[in-house]
Amino acid sequence: MPTLKSKTFAAATISGLLFQSVPIAAEMSDLQRDTVVRRACEAAIWAIPAVSVYDIELSLQRDAGADFGTLGYMSEPMDSRHGFLTANDVTPYTFGGLTTKDGPIVIEVPPAADKAAFFGTITNGWQVPLADVGTTGSDEGKGGKYLILPPGYDGDVPEDGYYVLQSNTYGVHFAFRPVAKNGGTHEDQAAYAQTLQWYPLAQADNPPPTKFVDVKQNPVNTLPVYDLTYFTDMNAVIQREPVLEQDKVMMAMLASLGMVRGQPFEPDAEMQEALLEGLQCAYGTMQEHFITKSVIPIWEDKQWGVWDFAEGQPEAGFPYVSDEMVLIDDRAGGSYSWITYLPKNLGGGTFYLTGLNDSEGAPLNGTDTYKLTVPADTPADDFWSVIVYSMQSKGFVTGNERVGLATPNLPDMQVNEDGSADVYFAPEPPEGLESNWIPTGEDFFLLFRLYGPSDGWIESGWKLPDVDNVSP
């Protein structure tokens, strides 16, 4: 935004009241600055789903050196070198960011293979789910061609052979997991992932080969960063996407921050300082929502919780828009500041338990030692997994070789006589229990995943024990 220059407003008569000429100083007044801070705070909360998914797309180009349209796949699952909101370290991902700016595109999902099958979701530029794919999606594991139409498209649409999706943004994003089956290996998953294709509809008769980059070998950091790049990323989305009717009021607020479609975003030092103060407000607001409103207890006598989505959103496919309003706080602090790619239809073979506190109700911290006893009869037909996430970034705790433990690790862990396993969370491993230890070192929270949760497990009375603080 250009520096505010000194000028004078002409006197004006409004409702019979005379307002004398008022000079505007070259520097922001306290009132102007407060307005920028307030609006920057609300804008950052509003924009988090778009910024978050844009940063995933951007990371492929910035960190992996890929051209636009190149998809990321993984030869092995993620580790702490990867920045990704609450990702898992068990199943690799395939993901990308595409555009319909030049016309409809096709994402061609392969049929489920003997050793791997896709599970995931295609979203628009605001992470509103367009369709689930794979065994729990529209194609039911048979494979299919998902045709995404750009906003306002009035051209020809093929009558047969496609799942047709109308998007109200040009941006098209997705993350699929090539889930292993029948003893499939990471090599099987990686090979299957690279059978995915995308191409413009105009080239459907002779589609160009889809390009891939291995982001295991080229680690990417997709996490939104709460510095000035948050606003430059927001501006990149604003410049390339159509303005939705529901967002016109926010666009007016963005204009007062110097963010206008078709114009450069060039905040001066004073504006940058005010923007960053507003961003700090937004981060704190989303953080408080996450801690106090996003998780509700699953059992009255335990600390473990489940995600508490806004009323009606799971049934509606997570548009985060009701008949009366855009649910800005729920979609920000309640979802997209810490998770990505919500499915259009909940359920898909995974159940998440969230741990924010220990058995005494105290928040989990990075200095104490904690123990979780995972029962032998944990109701996961496939496997269970527990992962440590940074309370600050919502990604893996960085700098540690291990970020989680799961059923496949049991042969290398010390297991109790009853078949249960004690998992320790601490900055340093308890003596002699290194194989049962997940490093911390900063405030954290846990996601305990049940892969293939057994039928009727909730009604069975099974409960996951709380995390105990066992610090010496």
Short mmCIF file of C-alpha atoms in Angstrom, two decimals, residues 161-412:
data_model
loop_
_atom_site.label_atom_id
_atom_site.label_comp_id
_atom_site.label_asym_id
_atom_site.label_seq_id
_atom_site.Cartn_x
_atom_site.Cartn_y
_atom_site.Cartn_z
CA GLY A 161 -17.64 -41.42 -18.60
CA TYR A 162 -16.99 -38.65 -16.08
CA TYR A 163 -17.83 -37.61 -12.56
CA VAL A 164 -18.61 -33.96 -13.29
CA LEU A 165 -17.73 -31.45 -10.56
CA GLN A 166 -18.61 -27.76 -10.78
CA SER A 167 -16.18 -25.55 -8.87
CA ASN A 168 -16.66 -21.90 -7.93
CA THR A 169 -12.87 -21.34 -7.86
CA TYR A 170 -10.15 -21.90 -10.44
CA GLY A 171 -7.92 -23.58 -7.89
CA VAL A 172 -8.29 -27.36 -7.64
CA HIS A 173 -6.45 -29.17 -4.86
CA PHE A 174 -6.23 -32.73 -3.65
CA ALA A 175 -4.39 -35.10 -1.32
CA PHE A 176 -4.78 -38.85 -1.80
CA ARG A 177 -3.30 -41.65 0.27
CA PRO A 178 -2.28 -44.83 -1.58
CA VAL A 179 -3.29 -47.13 1.27
CA ALA A 180 -1.46 -50.46 1.32
CA LYS A 181 -3.45 -53.70 1.16
CA ASN A 182 -2.66 -57.42 0.99
CA GLY A 183 0.83 -56.89 2.36
CA GLY A 184 1.64 -54.01 0.04
CA THR A 185 4.95 -52.21 0.61
CA HIS A 186 5.97 -48.58 0.32
CA GLU A 187 7.34 -49.46 -3.11
CA ASP A 188 3.91 -50.76 -4.10
CA GLN A 189 2.27 -47.59 -2.79
CA ALA A 190 4.72 -45.33 -4.63
CA ALA A 191 4.28 -47.22 -7.90
CA TYR A 192 0.49 -47.09 -7.60
CA ALA A 193 0.56 -43.36 -6.75
CA GLN A 194 2.28 -42.63 -10.05
CA THR A 195 -0.54 -44.21 -12.05
CA LEU A 196 -2.67 -41.17 -11.19
CA GLN A 197 -3.17 -38.81 -14.13
CA TRP A 198 -4.44 -35.32 -14.73
CA TYR A 199 -4.84 -33.37 -17.98
CA PRO A 200 -6.93 -30.66 -19.64
CA LEU A 201 -10.24 -31.91 -20.99
CA ALA A 202 -9.21 -30.48 -24.35
CA GLN A 203 -6.38 -33.06 -24.46
CA ALA A 204 -8.43 -36.02 -23.23
CA ASP A 205 -7.97 -37.91 -26.52
CA ASN A 206 -4.19 -37.73 -26.22
CA PRO A 207 -3.33 -36.68 -22.66
CA PRO A 208 0.21 -35.58 -21.89
CA PRO A 209 2.07 -37.63 -19.27
CA THR A 210 1.60 -36.51 -15.69
CA LYS A 211 4.79 -35.36 -13.99
CA PHE A 212 5.70 -36.36 -10.44
CA VAL A 213 8.32 -35.36 -7.88
CA ASP A 214 9.28 -37.51 -4.89
CA VAL A 215 8.77 -35.28 -1.85
CA LYS A 216 10.31 -37.88 0.42
CA GLN A 217 13.61 -37.19 -1.30
CA ASN A 218 12.75 -33.49 -1.70
CA PRO A 219 11.12 -32.57 1.64
CA VAL A 220 8.53 -29.82 1.51
CA ASN A 221 7.28 -27.45 4.18
CA THR A 222 3.61 -26.77 3.49
CA LEU A 223 2.81 -25.16 6.84
CA PRO A 224 1.33 -21.66 6.84
CA VAL A 225 3.87 -19.27 8.34
CA TYR A 226 2.63 -16.45 10.52
CA ASP A 227 4.82 -13.69 9.14
CA LEU A 228 4.41 -11.27 6.23
CA THR A 229 4.34 -14.20 3.77
CA TYR A 230 0.89 -15.02 5.17
CA PHE A 231 -0.40 -11.83 3.58
CA THR A 232 1.57 -12.20 0.35
CA ASP A 233 0.15 -15.72 0.00
CA MET A 234 -3.32 -14.36 0.75
CA ASN A 235 -2.83 -11.75 -1.95
CA ALA A 236 -1.74 -14.42 -4.45
CA VAL A 237 -5.06 -16.20 -3.88
CA ILE A 238 -7.03 -12.95 -4.12
CA GLN A 239 -5.40 -12.06 -7.42
CA ARG A 240 -6.11 -15.35 -9.16
CA GLU A 241 -9.49 -16.43 -7.80
CA PRO A 242 -12.94 -15.00 -8.54
CA VAL A 243 -14.60 -13.08 -5.73
CA LEU A 244 -17.38 -15.12 -4.20
CA GLU A 245 -20.60 -13.31 -3.33
CA GLN A 246 -20.19 -14.34 0.29
CA ASP A 247 -16.79 -12.60 0.51
CA LYS A 248 -17.51 -9.12 -0.85
CA VAL A 249 -17.56 -7.47 2.57
CA MET A 250 -14.16 -8.96 3.34
CA MET A 251 -12.81 -7.75 -0.01
CA ALA A 252 -13.72 -4.20 1.05
CA MET A 253 -11.74 -4.68 4.25
CA LEU A 254 -8.78 -6.06 2.30
CA ALA A 255 -8.77 -2.94 0.16
CA SER A 256 -8.10 -0.87 3.25
CA LEU A 257 -5.02 -3.05 3.82
CA GLY A 258 -3.74 -2.38 0.31
CA MET A 259 -4.87 -5.71 -1.11
CA VAL A 260 -6.90 -5.06 -4.26
CA ARG A 261 -7.43 -7.28 -7.29
CA GLY A 262 -5.35 -6.13 -10.24
CA GLN A 263 -3.05 -3.96 -8.12
CA PRO A 264 0.34 -4.70 -6.53
CA PHE A 265 0.43 -5.40 -2.80
CA GLU A 266 3.26 -3.22 -1.49
CA PRO A 267 2.77 -2.46 2.21
CA ASP A 268 5.26 0.03 3.62
CA ALA A 269 7.08 -0.57 6.89
CA GLU A 270 4.35 1.02 9.01
CA MET A 271 1.63 -1.03 7.33
CA GLN A 272 3.70 -4.22 7.67
CA GLU A 273 4.05 -3.68 11.40
CA ALA A 274 0.28 -3.21 11.80
CA LEU A 275 -0.46 -6.25 9.60
CA LEU A 276 1.80 -8.44 11.72
CA GLU A 277 0.12 -7.26 14.90
CA GLY A 278 -3.21 -8.24 13.37
CA LEU A 279 -1.79 -11.61 12.33
CA GLN A 280 -0.68 -12.26 15.91
CA CYS A 281 -4.25 -11.56 17.00
CA ALA A 282 -5.55 -14.02 14.37
CA TYR A 283 -3.13 -16.76 15.40
CA GLY A 284 -4.08 -16.34 19.06
CA THR A 285 -7.78 -16.41 18.22
CA MET A 286 -7.47 -19.59 16.15
CA GLN A 287 -5.26 -21.19 18.79
CA GLU A 288 -7.78 -20.47 21.55
CA HIS A 289 -10.60 -21.89 19.42
CA PHE A 290 -8.58 -25.04 18.76
CA ILE A 291 -7.82 -25.59 22.44
CA THR A 292 -11.21 -24.68 23.91
CA LYS A 293 -13.80 -25.51 21.24
CA SER A 294 -12.47 -27.95 18.64
CA VAL A 295 -12.36 -31.12 20.74
CA ILE A 296 -15.03 -32.57 23.03
CA PRO A 297 -14.62 -35.57 25.36
CA ILE A 298 -15.61 -38.94 23.92
CA TRP A 299 -15.86 -40.49 27.40
CA GLU A 300 -16.97 -38.68 30.55
CA ASP A 301 -14.16 -40.11 32.65
CA LYS A 302 -11.31 -39.66 30.16
CA GLN A 303 -9.39 -36.76 28.67
CA TRP A 304 -9.42 -38.07 25.10
CA GLY A 305 -11.67 -36.16 22.74
CA VAL A 306 -13.12 -36.18 19.24
CA TRP A 307 -13.39 -33.33 16.76
CA ASP A 308 -16.39 -31.09 17.33
CA PHE A 309 -17.36 -29.76 13.92
CA ALA A 310 -19.88 -26.94 13.51
CA GLU A 311 -23.45 -28.18 13.55
CA GLY A 312 -24.60 -29.53 10.22
CA GLN A 313 -21.25 -29.21 8.45
CA PRO A 314 -20.35 -32.93 8.21
CA GLU A 315 -23.78 -33.66 6.73
CA ALA A 316 -23.47 -30.75 4.28
CA GLY A 317 -19.99 -31.74 3.10
CA PHE A 318 -18.08 -29.00 4.96
CA PRO A 319 -18.89 -25.87 2.95
CA TYR A 320 -18.68 -23.89 6.21
CA VAL A 321 -21.55 -21.76 4.97
CA SER A 322 -25.01 -21.87 6.49
CA ASP A 323 -28.22 -20.18 5.37
CA GLU A 324 -27.33 -17.21 7.57
CA MET A 325 -23.55 -16.85 7.59
CA VAL A 326 -20.06 -17.93 6.64
CA LEU A 327 -18.76 -19.90 9.63
CA ILE A 328 -15.39 -18.17 9.68
CA ASP A 329 -14.28 -19.07 13.22
CA ASP A 330 -15.36 -22.70 12.99
CA ARG A 331 -13.60 -23.32 9.70
CA ALA A 332 -10.45 -21.51 10.90
CA GLY A 333 -9.77 -22.40 14.53
CA GLY A 334 -12.06 -25.40 14.31
CA SER A 335 -10.50 -26.93 11.21
CA TYR A 336 -8.12 -25.41 8.70
CA SER A 337 -5.54 -23.88 11.03
CA TRP A 338 -4.62 -27.45 12.02
CA ILE A 339 -6.10 -29.93 9.53
CA THR A 340 -6.46 -30.09 5.74
CA TYR A 341 -8.58 -31.79 3.08
CA LEU A 342 -11.69 -32.63 5.04
CA PRO A 343 -13.72 -35.30 3.20
CA LYS A 344 -17.03 -34.63 1.55
CA ASN A 345 -18.39 -37.61 3.47
CA LEU A 346 -17.06 -38.52 6.90
CA GLY A 347 -15.99 -42.09 7.54
CA GLY A 348 -13.34 -43.80 5.51
CA GLY A 349 -11.73 -46.38 7.66
CA THR A 350 -10.01 -44.10 10.19
CA PHE A 351 -11.11 -42.77 13.58
CA TYR A 352 -9.20 -40.01 15.38
CA LEU A 353 -8.85 -39.50 19.13
CA THR A 354 -7.26 -36.19 20.17
CA GLY A 355 -5.22 -35.73 23.34
CA LEU A 356 -4.60 -32.21 24.63
CA ASN A 357 -4.25 -32.93 28.36
CA ASP A 358 -2.83 -35.51 30.74
CA SER A 359 -4.91 -37.59 33.15
CA GLU A 360 -5.03 -34.68 35.61
CA GLY A 361 -6.34 -32.27 32.98
CA ALA A 362 -3.06 -30.37 32.57
CA PRO A 363 -1.93 -29.43 29.04
CA LEU A 364 0.82 -31.63 27.61
CA ASN A 365 4.19 -29.86 27.73
CA GLY A 366 7.59 -30.45 26.21
CA THR A 367 9.59 -30.84 29.42
CA ASP A 368 7.77 -33.55 31.39
CA THR A 369 7.70 -37.30 30.79
CA TYR A 370 4.36 -38.94 29.94
CA LYS A 371 3.21 -42.52 29.50
CA LEU A 372 0.33 -43.94 27.46
CA THR A 373 -0.54 -47.62 27.82
CA VAL A 374 -2.04 -48.89 24.57
CA PRO A 375 -4.20 -51.97 25.34
CA ALA A 376 -3.63 -55.22 23.50
CA ASP A 377 -7.30 -55.28 22.49
CA THR A 378 -7.25 -51.85 20.82
CA PRO A 379 -10.11 -52.10 18.28
CA ALA A 380 -8.20 -51.39 15.08
CA ASP A 381 -8.58 -54.12 12.48
CA ASP A 382 -5.70 -52.68 10.46
CA PHE A 383 -3.48 -50.94 13.03
CA TRP A 384 -3.29 -48.12 15.57
CA SER A 385 -0.98 -45.11 15.47
CA VAL A 386 -0.09 -42.31 17.88
CA ILE A 387 1.74 -39.18 16.72
CA VAL A 388 3.11 -36.11 18.51
CA TYR A 389 2.30 -32.70 16.99
CA SER A 390 3.66 -29.28 17.82
CA MET A 391 1.09 -27.14 19.61
CA GLN A 392 2.65 -24.12 17.93
CA SER A 393 2.80 -25.21 14.27
CA LYS A 394 0.30 -28.15 14.25
CA GLY A 395 2.89 -30.12 12.28
CA PHE A 396 5.45 -32.67 13.41
CA VAL A 397 7.85 -31.68 16.17
CA THR A 398 10.94 -30.98 14.07
CA GLY A 399 14.46 -32.27 14.55
CA ASN A 400 13.44 -35.73 15.75
CA GLU A 401 13.90 -38.90 13.76
CA ARG A 402 10.71 -40.37 15.18
CA VAL A 403 7.37 -38.56 15.33
CA GLY A 404 5.07 -41.47 16.21
CA LEU A 405 4.68 -45.16 16.95
CA ALA A 406 2.20 -47.68 15.58
CA THR A 407 1.27 -51.35 15.52
CA PRO A 408 4.00 -52.13 12.95
CA ASN A 409 6.58 -50.94 15.52
CA LEU A 410 5.47 -53.44 18.18
CA PRO A 411 8.05 -56.13 17.24
CA ASP A 412 10.81 -53.64 18.08
#
